[in-house]
Coordinates of C-alpha atoms and ligand atoms in Angstrom, one line a residue:
M26 CA 34.1 -45.9 39.7
S27 CA 33.4 -43.5 36.8
Q28 CA 35.9 -40.9 36.0
F29 CA 33.0 -38.5 35.8
E30 CA 32.3 -38.5 39.5
L31 CA 33.7 -35.4 41.0
K32 CA 35.6 -36.7 44.0
D33 CA 39.0 -35.9 45.2
E34 CA 41.8 -38.5 45.3
Q35 CA 40.7 -39.9 48.6
N36 CA 37.2 -40.1 47.3
H37 CA 35.9 -37.2 49.3
P38 CA 33.7 -34.5 47.9
R39 CA 36.0 -31.9 46.4
P40 CA 36.7 -28.6 48.1
Q41 CA 35.9 -25.6 46.0
V42 CA 38.7 -24.2 43.9
P43 CA 38.8 -20.4 43.6
E44 CA 36.1 -18.8 41.7
F45 CA 36.9 -18.5 38.0
T46 CA 36.5 -14.8 38.0
Q47 CA 39.2 -14.6 40.7
M48 CA 41.4 -16.8 38.5
I49 CA 40.8 -14.5 35.5
E50 CA 41.7 -11.4 37.5
K51 CA 44.8 -13.2 38.8
S52 CA 45.8 -14.3 35.4
I53 CA 45.2 -10.8 33.9
S54 CA 47.2 -9.2 36.7
R55 CA 50.0 -11.6 36.0
R56 CA 49.9 -10.5 32.4
R57 CA 49.8 -6.8 32.9
F58 CA 52.9 -6.5 30.8
L59 CA 50.8 -7.6 27.9
G60 CA 48.6 -4.5 28.1
G61 CA 47.9 -2.7 24.9
T62 CA 48.4 -5.6 22.6
A63 CA 45.1 -5.3 20.7
A64 CA 46.7 -4.6 17.4
L65 CA 49.8 -6.7 17.6
G66 CA 51.6 -7.3 14.3
A67 CA 54.8 -8.9 13.4
T68 CA 56.7 -5.7 14.2
A69 CA 54.7 -4.5 17.2
F70 CA 56.5 -5.9 20.2
F71 CA 55.7 -5.0 23.8
S72 CA 58.0 -4.7 26.7
V73 CA 58.1 -7.4 29.3
S74 CA 58.4 -6.2 32.8
P75 CA 61.5 -7.7 34.4
L76 CA 59.6 -7.6 37.7
S77 CA 56.8 -9.8 36.4
R78 CA 59.3 -12.4 35.2
A79 CA 61.1 -12.4 38.6
V80 CA 57.8 -12.9 40.3
A81 CA 56.8 -15.7 38.0
A82 CA 60.1 -17.5 38.5
A83 CA 59.7 -17.4 42.2
T84 CA 56.2 -18.9 42.3
G85 CA 57.1 -22.5 43.0
T86 CA 54.4 -22.7 45.6
S87 CA 51.4 -24.3 44.0
P88 CA 49.5 -26.5 46.5
L89 CA 48.6 -28.8 43.6
L90 CA 52.1 -29.5 42.3
G91 CA 54.2 -31.6 44.6
F92 CA 56.9 -33.1 42.4
S93 CA 60.4 -31.9 41.5
A94 CA 60.7 -30.5 38.0
V95 CA 62.8 -32.4 35.5
P96 CA 65.2 -30.6 33.3
T97 CA 65.0 -30.6 29.5
S98 CA 66.6 -33.6 27.8
T99 CA 68.1 -34.5 24.4
A100 CA 68.7 -38.1 25.5
D101 CA 67.0 -41.2 24.1
T102 CA 65.2 -41.9 27.3
F103 CA 62.0 -41.3 29.1
V104 CA 62.6 -39.3 32.3
V105 CA 60.2 -38.8 35.2
P106 CA 60.7 -36.9 38.5
P107 CA 62.6 -38.3 41.4
G108 CA 60.4 -40.8 43.3
Y109 CA 58.5 -41.8 40.2
K110 CA 59.0 -44.8 38.0
A111 CA 58.1 -45.4 34.4
E112 CA 57.6 -48.8 32.8
R113 CA 56.7 -49.8 29.3
L114 CA 53.1 -51.1 29.0
I115 CA 53.0 -51.9 25.3
S116 CA 54.7 -51.0 22.1
W117 CA 53.8 -51.0 18.4
G118 CA 53.8 -54.5 17.2
D119 CA 53.3 -56.3 20.5
P120 CA 50.8 -59.2 19.9
L121 CA 47.4 -58.9 21.5
F122 CA 46.5 -62.6 20.9
S123 CA 48.2 -66.0 21.1
G124 CA 49.5 -67.2 17.8
V125 CA 50.3 -63.8 16.5
A126 CA 53.9 -63.1 15.5
D127 CA 56.0 -60.9 17.8
F128 CA 57.3 -57.6 16.5
I129 CA 60.2 -58.0 14.0
D130 CA 62.8 -55.2 13.8
G131 CA 63.3 -53.6 10.4
G132 CA 59.9 -54.1 9.0
G133 CA 59.7 -57.9 9.0
N134 CA 56.0 -58.2 10.0
T135 CA 53.1 -58.8 7.5
A136 CA 49.7 -57.2 7.4
T137 CA 48.2 -60.3 8.9
D138 CA 50.6 -60.0 11.8
Q139 CA 49.8 -56.3 12.2
L140 CA 46.0 -57.0 12.4
G141 CA 46.7 -59.0 15.7
Q142 CA 49.3 -56.6 17.1
F143 CA 49.2 -53.3 18.8
G144 CA 48.9 -50.6 16.2
D145 CA 51.5 -47.9 15.3
N146 CA 51.8 -44.3 16.5
N147 CA 49.6 -44.5 19.7
D148 CA 47.8 -41.2 20.4
G149 CA 44.8 -40.4 22.5
M150 CA 43.6 -43.0 25.0
S151 CA 40.9 -43.6 27.6
F152 CA 40.9 -45.9 30.7
F153 CA 37.6 -47.7 31.4
P154 CA 37.7 -49.3 34.9
L155 CA 35.7 -52.5 35.4
D156 CA 36.8 -53.5 38.9
D157 CA 39.9 -53.0 41.0
H158 CA 41.8 -55.5 39.0
T159 CA 40.4 -55.3 35.5
A160 CA 40.1 -52.4 33.1
I161 CA 39.9 -51.6 29.4
L162 CA 42.4 -49.2 27.8
A163 CA 41.2 -47.9 24.4
I164 CA 44.0 -46.3 22.4
N165 CA 44.2 -44.5 19.0
N166 CA 46.8 -45.5 16.5
E167 CA 47.2 -42.4 14.4
Y168 CA 49.4 -43.2 11.4
C169 CA 52.6 -45.0 10.3
N170 CA 56.2 -44.2 9.8
Y171 CA 57.0 -45.9 6.6
E172 CA 60.7 -45.3 7.2
L173 CA 60.5 -47.6 10.2
M174 CA 57.7 -49.9 9.1
F175 CA 59.2 -51.2 5.8
D176 CA 62.7 -52.3 5.0
H177 CA 62.5 -50.2 1.8
Q178 CA 61.4 -47.2 4.0
G179 CA 58.3 -46.7 1.8
K180 CA 60.2 -46.3 -1.4
E181 CA 59.0 -49.5 -3.0
M182 CA 55.4 -49.8 -1.8
S183 CA 53.3 -52.8 -2.8
A184 CA 49.6 -53.7 -2.2
A185 CA 50.7 -55.9 0.7
D186 CA 52.5 -52.9 2.3
V187 CA 49.4 -50.7 2.0
E188 CA 47.4 -53.5 3.6
K189 CA 49.9 -53.5 6.5
A190 CA 49.7 -49.7 6.8
Q191 CA 45.9 -49.9 6.9
A192 CA 46.1 -52.6 9.6
A193 CA 48.4 -50.5 11.7
Q194 CA 46.1 -47.6 12.4
G195 CA 42.7 -47.1 13.9
V196 CA 42.2 -48.2 17.5
S197 CA 43.6 -50.8 19.8
I198 CA 41.4 -52.0 22.7
L199 CA 43.3 -53.7 25.4
T200 CA 42.3 -55.7 28.5
L201 CA 44.3 -54.7 31.5
K202 CA 44.8 -56.8 34.6
K203 CA 46.3 -55.5 37.8
S204 CA 48.7 -57.7 39.9
A205 CA 51.3 -56.9 42.5
Q206 CA 53.5 -55.7 39.6
G207 CA 50.9 -53.2 38.6
W208 CA 48.8 -53.0 35.4
Q209 CA 49.6 -55.3 32.5
V210 CA 48.1 -56.0 29.1
E211 CA 46.4 -59.4 29.1
K212 CA 47.1 -61.3 25.9
D213 CA 43.9 -62.8 24.6
G214 CA 41.9 -60.7 27.1
Q215 CA 38.2 -60.7 26.5
Y216 CA 38.1 -57.1 25.3
N217 CA 41.1 -57.2 23.1
R218 CA 40.3 -55.9 19.7
R219 CA 41.9 -54.1 16.7
I220 CA 39.8 -51.6 14.8
H221 CA 41.5 -50.5 11.6
A222 CA 41.1 -49.0 8.1
N223 CA 38.9 -51.9 6.9
T224 CA 36.7 -52.5 10.0
P225 CA 33.0 -52.2 9.0
M226 CA 31.3 -49.1 10.6
A227 CA 27.9 -47.5 10.6
I228 CA 27.2 -43.8 9.6
S229 CA 24.6 -42.1 11.7
G230 CA 23.2 -38.7 12.4
P231 CA 21.9 -36.0 10.0
A232 CA 24.4 -36.8 7.2
K233 CA 23.6 -40.5 7.1
G234 CA 22.6 -41.5 3.6
H235 CA 23.4 -38.2 2.0
A236 CA 24.3 -38.3 -1.7
L237 CA 27.8 -37.0 -0.8
L238 CA 28.4 -40.1 1.3
Q239 CA 27.2 -42.6 -1.3
T240 CA 29.6 -44.8 -3.1
Q241 CA 29.4 -47.8 -5.5
A242 CA 30.2 -50.1 -2.6
D243 CA 27.7 -48.4 -0.4
P244 CA 24.9 -46.9 -2.5
K245 CA 22.9 -46.0 0.6
G246 CA 25.6 -44.0 2.2
E247 CA 25.3 -45.6 5.6
R248 CA 28.1 -48.1 6.0
V249 CA 31.8 -47.4 5.6
L250 CA 35.0 -49.4 5.9
G251 CA 37.3 -48.3 8.6
T252 CA 38.8 -45.3 10.4
F253 CA 42.4 -44.0 10.1
N254 CA 44.5 -41.1 11.3
N255 CA 42.9 -41.4 14.7
C256 CA 44.4 -38.5 16.6
A257 CA 43.0 -37.8 20.0
N258 CA 39.9 -39.0 21.8
G259 CA 37.1 -38.7 24.3
M260 CA 35.0 -40.9 26.5
T261 CA 31.4 -40.7 27.4
P262 CA 29.7 -41.3 30.8
W263 CA 27.8 -44.1 29.2
G264 CA 31.0 -46.1 28.7
T265 CA 31.9 -45.5 25.1
Y266 CA 35.1 -44.3 23.5
L267 CA 35.3 -41.5 20.9
T268 CA 38.1 -41.7 18.3
C269 CA 38.7 -38.6 16.2
E270 CA 39.7 -38.7 12.5
E271 CA 42.2 -36.0 11.8
N272 CA 44.4 -35.7 8.7
V273 CA 42.4 -38.0 6.5
H274 CA 42.9 -36.0 3.3
G275 CA 46.4 -37.4 2.9
Y276 CA 45.2 -40.9 2.1
F277 CA 43.3 -39.9 -1.1
G278 CA 44.7 -39.0 -4.5
S279 CA 44.7 -40.0 -8.1
K280 CA 46.9 -40.5 -11.0
D281 CA 44.0 -39.6 -13.3
Q282 CA 42.5 -36.2 -14.1
V283 CA 40.2 -35.2 -11.2
N284 CA 38.1 -32.1 -10.7
I285 CA 38.7 -30.9 -7.2
T286 CA 35.8 -29.0 -5.8
P287 CA 36.3 -25.9 -3.6
A288 CA 35.0 -27.9 -0.7
Q289 CA 37.5 -30.7 -1.3
A290 CA 40.2 -28.2 -1.5
R291 CA 39.2 -26.6 1.8
Y292 CA 39.8 -30.0 3.4
G293 CA 43.2 -30.5 1.7
I294 CA 41.9 -33.1 -0.7
G295 CA 43.6 -33.2 -4.1
P296 CA 45.3 -35.5 -6.6
E297 CA 48.5 -35.6 -4.6
D298 CA 48.3 -37.7 -1.4
A299 CA 50.6 -37.2 1.6
G300 CA 52.9 -39.9 0.4
W301 CA 50.8 -42.8 1.8
Q302 CA 50.2 -44.3 -1.7
W303 CA 47.0 -46.1 -0.8
H304 CA 45.3 -44.9 -4.0
H305 CA 47.9 -46.7 -6.0
F306 CA 46.8 -50.1 -4.7
D307 CA 43.3 -49.6 -3.3
E308 CA 40.7 -48.0 -5.6
R309 CA 38.7 -46.9 -2.7
F310 CA 41.2 -44.1 -2.2
D311 CA 41.4 -43.1 -5.8
L312 CA 39.5 -39.8 -6.2
A313 CA 38.8 -40.5 -9.9
K314 CA 37.2 -43.8 -9.2
N315 CA 35.5 -43.1 -5.8
P316 CA 35.1 -39.3 -5.5
N317 CA 32.8 -39.5 -2.4
E318 CA 34.9 -41.9 -0.3
C319 CA 36.8 -39.0 1.1
N320 CA 33.6 -37.5 2.5
R321 CA 33.2 -40.6 4.7
F322 CA 36.3 -39.6 6.8
G323 CA 36.9 -36.7 9.1
W324 CA 34.3 -37.7 11.6
V325 CA 34.2 -38.6 15.3
V326 CA 33.6 -42.4 15.7
E327 CA 31.9 -43.8 18.8
I328 CA 33.0 -47.3 19.9
D329 CA 31.7 -49.6 22.6
P330 CA 34.9 -51.0 24.0
H331 CA 33.0 -53.4 26.3
D332 CA 31.7 -55.4 23.3
P333 CA 34.3 -56.6 20.8
T334 CA 31.6 -57.5 18.3
S335 CA 30.0 -54.0 18.4
T336 CA 29.9 -51.9 15.2
P337 CA 31.7 -48.5 15.5
I338 CA 29.4 -45.6 14.6
K339 CA 30.5 -42.4 12.8
R340 CA 28.5 -39.6 14.5
T341 CA 27.9 -37.0 11.7
A342 CA 26.2 -34.5 14.0
L343 CA 29.6 -33.6 15.4
G344 CA 30.7 -32.3 12.0
R345 CA 33.4 -33.2 9.5
F346 CA 36.8 -31.6 9.8
K347 CA 40.3 -32.5 11.0
H348 CA 39.2 -33.6 14.4
E349 CA 41.7 -33.4 17.3
N350 CA 39.8 -34.7 20.3
A351 CA 36.3 -34.7 21.7
E352 CA 36.0 -33.4 25.2
L353 CA 32.6 -34.4 26.6
V354 CA 31.0 -32.7 29.6
V355 CA 27.5 -33.2 31.0
D356 CA 26.2 -29.7 31.5
K357 CA 24.2 -29.1 34.7
S358 CA 21.1 -28.9 32.5
G359 CA 21.7 -32.5 31.6
H360 CA 22.6 -31.8 28.0
V361 CA 25.8 -33.3 26.7
V362 CA 28.3 -30.9 25.4
V363 CA 31.3 -32.0 23.3
Y364 CA 34.1 -29.5 22.6
L365 CA 36.0 -30.1 19.4
G366 CA 39.2 -28.7 17.8
D367 CA 39.9 -28.6 14.1
D368 CA 43.7 -28.9 13.8
E369 CA 44.8 -26.8 10.9
R370 CA 46.2 -23.3 10.6
G371 CA 43.4 -20.9 10.6
E372 CA 40.6 -23.3 11.4
H373 CA 38.2 -23.3 14.3
I374 CA 37.0 -24.5 17.7
Y375 CA 33.5 -26.2 17.8
R376 CA 31.0 -27.2 20.3
F377 CA 28.1 -29.8 20.0
V378 CA 25.1 -29.6 22.3
S379 CA 22.8 -32.6 22.5
R380 CA 19.1 -32.1 22.0
N381 CA 18.3 -34.7 24.6
K382 CA 19.5 -35.0 28.1
Y383 CA 21.9 -37.5 29.6
D384 CA 20.1 -40.1 31.9
P385 CA 22.6 -41.6 34.4
D386 CA 20.0 -44.3 35.2
N387 CA 19.4 -45.5 31.7
A388 CA 22.5 -46.4 29.7
A389 CA 20.5 -47.5 26.7
A390 CA 18.8 -44.1 26.4
N391 CA 22.1 -42.4 26.1
R392 CA 23.4 -44.5 23.3
D393 CA 22.3 -42.1 20.5
L394 CA 22.7 -38.8 22.3
L395 CA 25.4 -37.8 19.9
D396 CA 23.1 -38.1 16.9
E397 CA 20.8 -35.2 17.6
G398 CA 21.8 -31.7 18.6
T399 CA 23.4 -28.5 17.4
L400 CA 27.0 -27.9 16.3
Y401 CA 28.4 -24.5 17.0
V402 CA 31.6 -22.7 16.1
A403 CA 33.4 -20.2 18.2
R404 CA 33.8 -16.5 17.6
F405 CA 36.3 -14.7 19.9
N406 CA 36.0 -11.0 20.4
S407 CA 39.0 -9.1 21.7
A408 CA 38.6 -6.8 24.7
S409 CA 38.9 -3.1 23.7
D410 CA 41.4 -2.4 26.4
G411 CA 43.9 -4.6 24.7
E412 CA 44.2 -7.3 27.3
L413 CA 44.6 -10.8 25.8
S414 CA 41.0 -11.6 26.9
G415 CA 37.5 -10.9 25.9
T416 CA 34.1 -12.2 25.2
G417 CA 33.0 -14.8 22.7
E418 CA 30.0 -16.5 21.3
W419 CA 28.9 -19.8 19.8
L420 CA 27.5 -19.6 16.3
P421 CA 25.1 -22.4 15.4
L422 CA 25.7 -24.3 12.2
L423 CA 22.0 -24.7 11.3
F424 CA 20.8 -25.2 7.7
G425 CA 18.5 -22.3 6.7
E426 CA 19.8 -19.9 9.3
Q427 CA 22.4 -17.1 9.0
G428 CA 22.8 -17.6 5.3
L429 CA 23.5 -21.4 5.5
T430 CA 21.2 -21.8 2.5
S431 CA 21.1 -23.3 -1.0
E432 CA 22.1 -19.9 -2.5
N433 CA 25.3 -20.1 -0.5
G434 CA 26.0 -23.7 -1.3
F435 CA 24.3 -25.5 1.6
A436 CA 21.3 -27.5 0.5
S437 CA 20.6 -29.4 3.7
Q438 CA 21.8 -29.8 7.3
A439 CA 23.8 -32.8 6.0
E440 CA 25.8 -30.5 3.7
V441 CA 26.4 -28.0 6.6
L442 CA 27.9 -30.9 8.6
I443 CA 29.9 -32.5 5.7
H444 CA 31.3 -29.1 4.9
A445 CA 31.4 -27.7 8.4
R446 CA 34.5 -25.7 7.7
L447 CA 32.8 -23.8 4.9
A448 CA 29.7 -23.2 7.1
A449 CA 32.0 -21.9 9.9
T450 CA 33.6 -19.4 7.6
H451 CA 30.2 -18.2 6.3
L452 CA 29.2 -17.5 9.9
G453 CA 32.4 -15.5 10.7
A454 CA 34.1 -17.9 13.0
T455 CA 37.5 -16.9 14.4
T456 CA 40.5 -18.4 12.6
M457 CA 42.8 -20.0 15.2
D458 CA 46.4 -21.1 15.5
R459 CA 45.7 -24.8 15.0
P460 CA 43.2 -25.9 17.7
E461 CA 44.5 -29.2 19.2
W462 CA 43.0 -30.7 22.4
V463 CA 40.3 -29.3 24.5
A464 CA 40.0 -30.1 28.2
A465 CA 37.3 -29.2 30.7
H466 CA 38.1 -28.6 34.3
P467 CA 36.6 -31.5 36.4
T468 CA 34.6 -29.2 38.8
E469 CA 34.6 -25.7 37.5
P470 CA 32.9 -24.4 34.3
M471 CA 36.2 -23.7 32.7
V472 CA 37.6 -25.0 29.4
F473 CA 41.1 -25.0 28.0
C474 CA 42.3 -25.5 24.4
T475 CA 45.8 -25.8 23.0
L476 CA 46.6 -23.7 20.0
T477 CA 49.8 -25.4 19.0
N478 CA 51.5 -23.0 16.6
N479 CA 50.8 -21.3 13.3
K480 CA 53.5 -20.1 10.9
N481 CA 50.8 -18.5 8.7
R482 CA 49.5 -16.2 11.4
G483 CA 49.9 -12.6 10.1
V484 CA 51.0 -14.0 6.8
A485 CA 47.9 -15.6 5.2
D486 CA 45.1 -13.3 4.1
N487 CA 42.5 -14.8 6.4
Q488 CA 44.8 -15.0 9.4
A489 CA 45.4 -11.5 10.7
V490 CA 46.8 -11.4 14.2
N491 CA 43.9 -11.2 16.7
G492 CA 43.3 -11.4 20.4
P493 CA 43.4 -15.1 21.0
N494 CA 46.2 -15.5 18.4
P495 CA 48.4 -12.5 19.2
R496 CA 51.7 -13.4 17.5
A497 CA 52.6 -13.4 13.8
E498 CA 54.5 -16.4 12.6
N499 CA 53.7 -18.1 15.9
N500 CA 56.0 -21.1 16.3
Y501 CA 55.5 -21.5 20.1
G502 CA 51.8 -21.8 20.6
Q503 CA 49.5 -20.8 23.4
I504 CA 46.7 -22.1 25.6
I505 CA 43.3 -20.3 25.5
R506 CA 40.6 -20.9 28.1
W507 CA 37.0 -19.8 28.4
Q508 CA 34.4 -19.6 31.0
P509 CA 30.8 -20.3 29.8
S510 CA 28.4 -17.6 30.8
N511 CA 26.3 -18.4 33.9
G512 CA 28.5 -21.5 34.4
R513 CA 26.5 -23.3 31.7
H514 CA 28.3 -25.1 28.9
T515 CA 25.2 -24.7 26.9
D516 CA 25.1 -20.9 27.1
A517 CA 25.6 -18.9 23.9
T518 CA 28.4 -16.8 25.2
F519 CA 31.6 -17.0 27.2
N520 CA 34.6 -15.0 28.5
W521 CA 38.0 -16.0 27.4
D522 CA 41.7 -15.3 28.2
L523 CA 45.1 -16.8 27.4
F524 CA 46.3 -19.1 30.2
L525 CA 49.8 -19.1 28.8
L526 CA 51.9 -18.1 25.8
A527 CA 54.6 -20.6 25.2
G528 CA 57.9 -19.0 24.2
N529 CA 61.6 -18.9 24.7
P530 CA 62.8 -16.2 27.2
T531 CA 66.4 -17.2 26.7
V532 CA 66.3 -16.3 23.0
H533 CA 63.6 -13.5 22.9
K534 CA 63.6 -10.6 25.3
D535 CA 61.0 -8.0 25.9
N536 CA 58.4 -9.3 23.4
L537 CA 55.6 -11.8 23.2
Y538 CA 57.9 -14.5 21.8
A539 CA 59.5 -14.8 25.2
G540 CA 56.2 -16.2 26.4
S541 CA 53.8 -15.1 29.1
D542 CA 55.3 -14.5 32.6
N543 CA 54.4 -18.0 33.8
I544 CA 57.0 -19.3 31.3
N545 CA 60.6 -19.1 32.3
A546 CA 64.0 -20.7 31.4
D547 CA 63.2 -23.6 33.7
N548 CA 59.8 -24.7 32.3
M549 CA 59.8 -23.5 28.7
F550 CA 58.5 -25.6 25.8
N551 CA 56.9 -25.2 22.4
S552 CA 53.8 -26.4 20.7
P553 CA 51.4 -27.5 23.4
D554 CA 49.1 -30.3 22.0
G555 CA 47.6 -33.0 24.3
I556 CA 46.0 -31.6 27.4
G557 CA 43.8 -33.2 30.1
F558 CA 42.8 -32.7 33.7
D559 CA 43.1 -35.1 36.5
K560 CA 40.4 -35.3 39.1
A561 CA 42.1 -32.8 41.4
G562 CA 42.2 -30.2 38.7
R563 CA 45.9 -30.4 37.6
L564 CA 46.2 -29.5 34.0
W565 CA 48.6 -31.8 32.2
I566 CA 50.2 -30.5 29.0
Q567 CA 51.9 -32.5 26.3
T568 CA 54.0 -31.2 23.5
D569 CA 54.4 -32.0 19.8
G570 CA 57.0 -29.4 19.0
K571 CA 60.3 -28.7 17.4
Y572 CA 63.0 -30.8 19.1
S573 CA 66.0 -29.3 17.3
N574 CA 67.1 -27.6 20.6
Q575 CA 68.5 -24.8 18.4
G576 CA 67.6 -21.3 17.3
D577 CA 64.1 -20.4 18.5
F578 CA 64.0 -23.7 20.3
A579 CA 67.4 -23.6 22.0
G580 CA 67.3 -25.2 25.4
Q581 CA 63.9 -26.7 25.0
G582 CA 65.1 -30.3 24.2
N583 CA 62.9 -33.2 23.3
N584 CA 59.1 -33.2 23.5
Q585 CA 57.8 -33.3 27.1
M586 CA 54.9 -33.2 29.5
L587 CA 54.2 -30.5 32.0
C588 CA 51.7 -29.9 34.7
A589 CA 50.0 -26.6 35.5
D590 CA 47.9 -25.3 38.3
P591 CA 45.0 -23.4 36.7
A592 CA 44.5 -21.3 39.8
T593 CA 48.1 -20.0 40.1
G594 CA 49.3 -20.3 36.6
E595 CA 52.4 -22.2 37.6
V596 CA 53.8 -24.7 35.1
R597 CA 56.3 -27.4 35.9
R598 CA 57.9 -29.9 33.7
F599 CA 57.0 -33.5 34.6
L600 CA 58.7 -35.7 32.1
T601 CA 60.8 -35.7 29.0
G602 CA 60.6 -38.1 26.1
P603 CA 63.2 -39.8 23.9
I604 CA 64.7 -38.6 20.6
A605 CA 62.4 -37.3 17.9
C606 CA 59.2 -38.4 19.7
E607 CA 55.9 -36.6 20.4
I608 CA 54.4 -37.0 23.8
T609 CA 50.6 -37.6 23.3
G610 CA 47.8 -39.4 25.0
L611 CA 47.1 -39.6 28.7
A612 CA 44.8 -41.6 31.0
F613 CA 44.6 -41.9 34.7
T614 CA 43.3 -44.8 36.8
P615 CA 40.4 -43.6 39.0
D616 CA 42.7 -43.4 42.1
N617 CA 45.1 -41.2 40.1
K618 CA 48.0 -43.4 41.2
T619 CA 48.8 -44.7 37.7
L620 CA 49.2 -42.5 34.7
F621 CA 49.5 -43.9 31.2
V622 CA 51.3 -41.6 28.7
G623 CA 52.0 -42.1 25.0
V624 CA 55.4 -41.8 23.3
Q625 CA 54.6 -41.4 19.6
H626 CA 57.1 -41.9 16.7
P627 CA 60.4 -42.0 18.6
G628 CA 63.1 -41.8 15.9
E629 CA 60.9 -40.5 13.1
D630 CA 62.7 -39.7 9.9
L631 CA 65.5 -42.0 11.0
A632 CA 66.6 -39.6 13.7
G633 CA 68.6 -42.2 15.6
S634 CA 66.3 -43.3 18.4
H635 CA 66.2 -46.9 19.6
F636 CA 63.5 -46.4 22.2
P637 CA 62.2 -48.3 24.1
L638 CA 64.5 -51.4 23.9
G639 CA 67.8 -49.7 23.1
G640 CA 70.7 -51.4 21.4
D641 CA 70.1 -51.6 17.6
H642 CA 66.4 -52.1 17.9
T643 CA 63.9 -50.4 15.7
P644 CA 62.3 -47.5 17.6
R645 CA 58.6 -48.1 18.5
S646 CA 55.8 -45.9 19.6
S647 CA 54.9 -47.1 23.2
V648 CA 52.5 -46.5 26.0
M649 CA 54.4 -45.8 29.3
M650 CA 52.9 -46.5 32.7
I651 CA 53.9 -44.1 35.5
T652 CA 53.6 -44.7 39.2
R653 CA 55.1 -43.3 42.4
E654 CA 57.6 -45.4 44.3
D655 CA 55.6 -44.6 47.5
G656 CA 52.3 -45.5 45.7
G657 CA 51.1 -41.9 46.0
I658 CA 48.9 -39.6 43.8
I659 CA 50.6 -38.6 40.6
G660 CA 51.6 -35.0 40.6
S661 CA 50.8 -34.3 44.2
Ligands
LIG18 FE1 47.2 -35.6 15.6 FE2 46.7 -32.4 15.7 O1 47.5 -33.9 16.3
LIG19 CA1 47.8 -34.0 18.6
LIG20 CA1 50.1 -32.7 16.8

């Protein structure tokens, strides 16, 4: 059964959830204490009503949330609520094929080993059911921790080490089989595949073949090797997987003199890499020798996980930036809409609308829907009454319109897409506090986006405090949501509000840094990042935050996953991760009885984790599989 069918957990047509307008009213009334915040600055704090906090603390009554909250944790374990069980599905380095070496602690594996093993730093993932006992799990492998991957901890890199790092990221595609013991990875399963930084890929859409995408190795600009820094994801109703290239700038550099263009600078590309050292051993990543290679990354890549021989396709119509995820909805008009975040301080939220319509009866006709359409960027207007809500509009990134012309540096639609950030600025898009994942409600026209944090808010010239980003030096983050006008994801306008402001009410009193009133001492967290809905409309929230448990983050513990009811605003902590990890990536089975969750980089920076195996073992990113002991619906 497709995840896109809107059924409840018993496979009945879903009852209506409250009208969005009612939810907005409710949420605004919950946040009356925030009234008058239109011109918030670093020093303009507003008083928090003790009553509203007491009310929020007492609202443990959501009909959607049926589990007992777990406390924060600083332990090196993965903790789920009473009545739940968590098992390890797969970890970095586990072989996907017979004859491939097992993982060796302390960096003993080679690049060849890694090409046949599960990649490192698992992130976004999607579950593709085939039948009751067979499925495909496609999972991103975002980056590497050299301090854990190499015995020299990255201090004595060689060409072979760079090859290993290139093999460890990209995407892992796993065949899953279900037995009485639950879902397991099938070694040598027919769909098993590793996609990595040297896998041949096609470039399609408006930027295909553009001069900025041409290199010596690919003079036509339509074929590229690989994908890396694959952050979050998306899936399409025609059965493909979308993997999103995020911090790709950090792989390029040069020891030689290079002229960095303003456009390259806007994408963070310069002679200094992020420490990955690829350009020292692989000329493809040397900006002096291959100045255009960097333009061939920062895209959304579409993969057919059902065919291990298929060629992944970079879909340039979705724009080039530091992509977080790609949340795809089929609008009631039939057009496909993809919501996209650009994760950097002061960057933007985007939306793609396909030119053609989705045809549920013709899979082949949908295959290139993501090649033609219009990319838009969001402008958020703040309500004049000072509520943290307002209207917004989608600004089209169209060559020749609204000043996106040669005089302003955009010579074609291809250039508008390759330099989407510059085009967005030209149109007056709103700078945001690091847009991470976007999630669309399964039945209501309502979309949520995590704005994880932004130390530059109120500090950098282009990042004045504004309605959707109301706190200067914001180290807690917030979740914004919007309702498309007329219930149509294709409409040009929307209404928005803030679903929550993360904060720390035990450290900050009577100001916005305490968080909104659905945040309290029992459910607080910082830096929301991964989000996703289950079929019943529970909003799952994962964190990639500061885990110091001190200062502003006192009492917040390790990174975690929470569950929220979008109608009541209640937020409840569902799990906590091990030491120095990020919780990222989630996928449900269609019956919502199994939930896969990613634990990324436990023990980063040699922080002392030995997750998941314990003892003296090297810590390893892992996918955890969560079920209920009574076999029930997760979260209910
Ligand atoms: Fe890969 Fe923005 O997180
Ligand atoms: Ca993320
Ligand atoms: Ca993150």
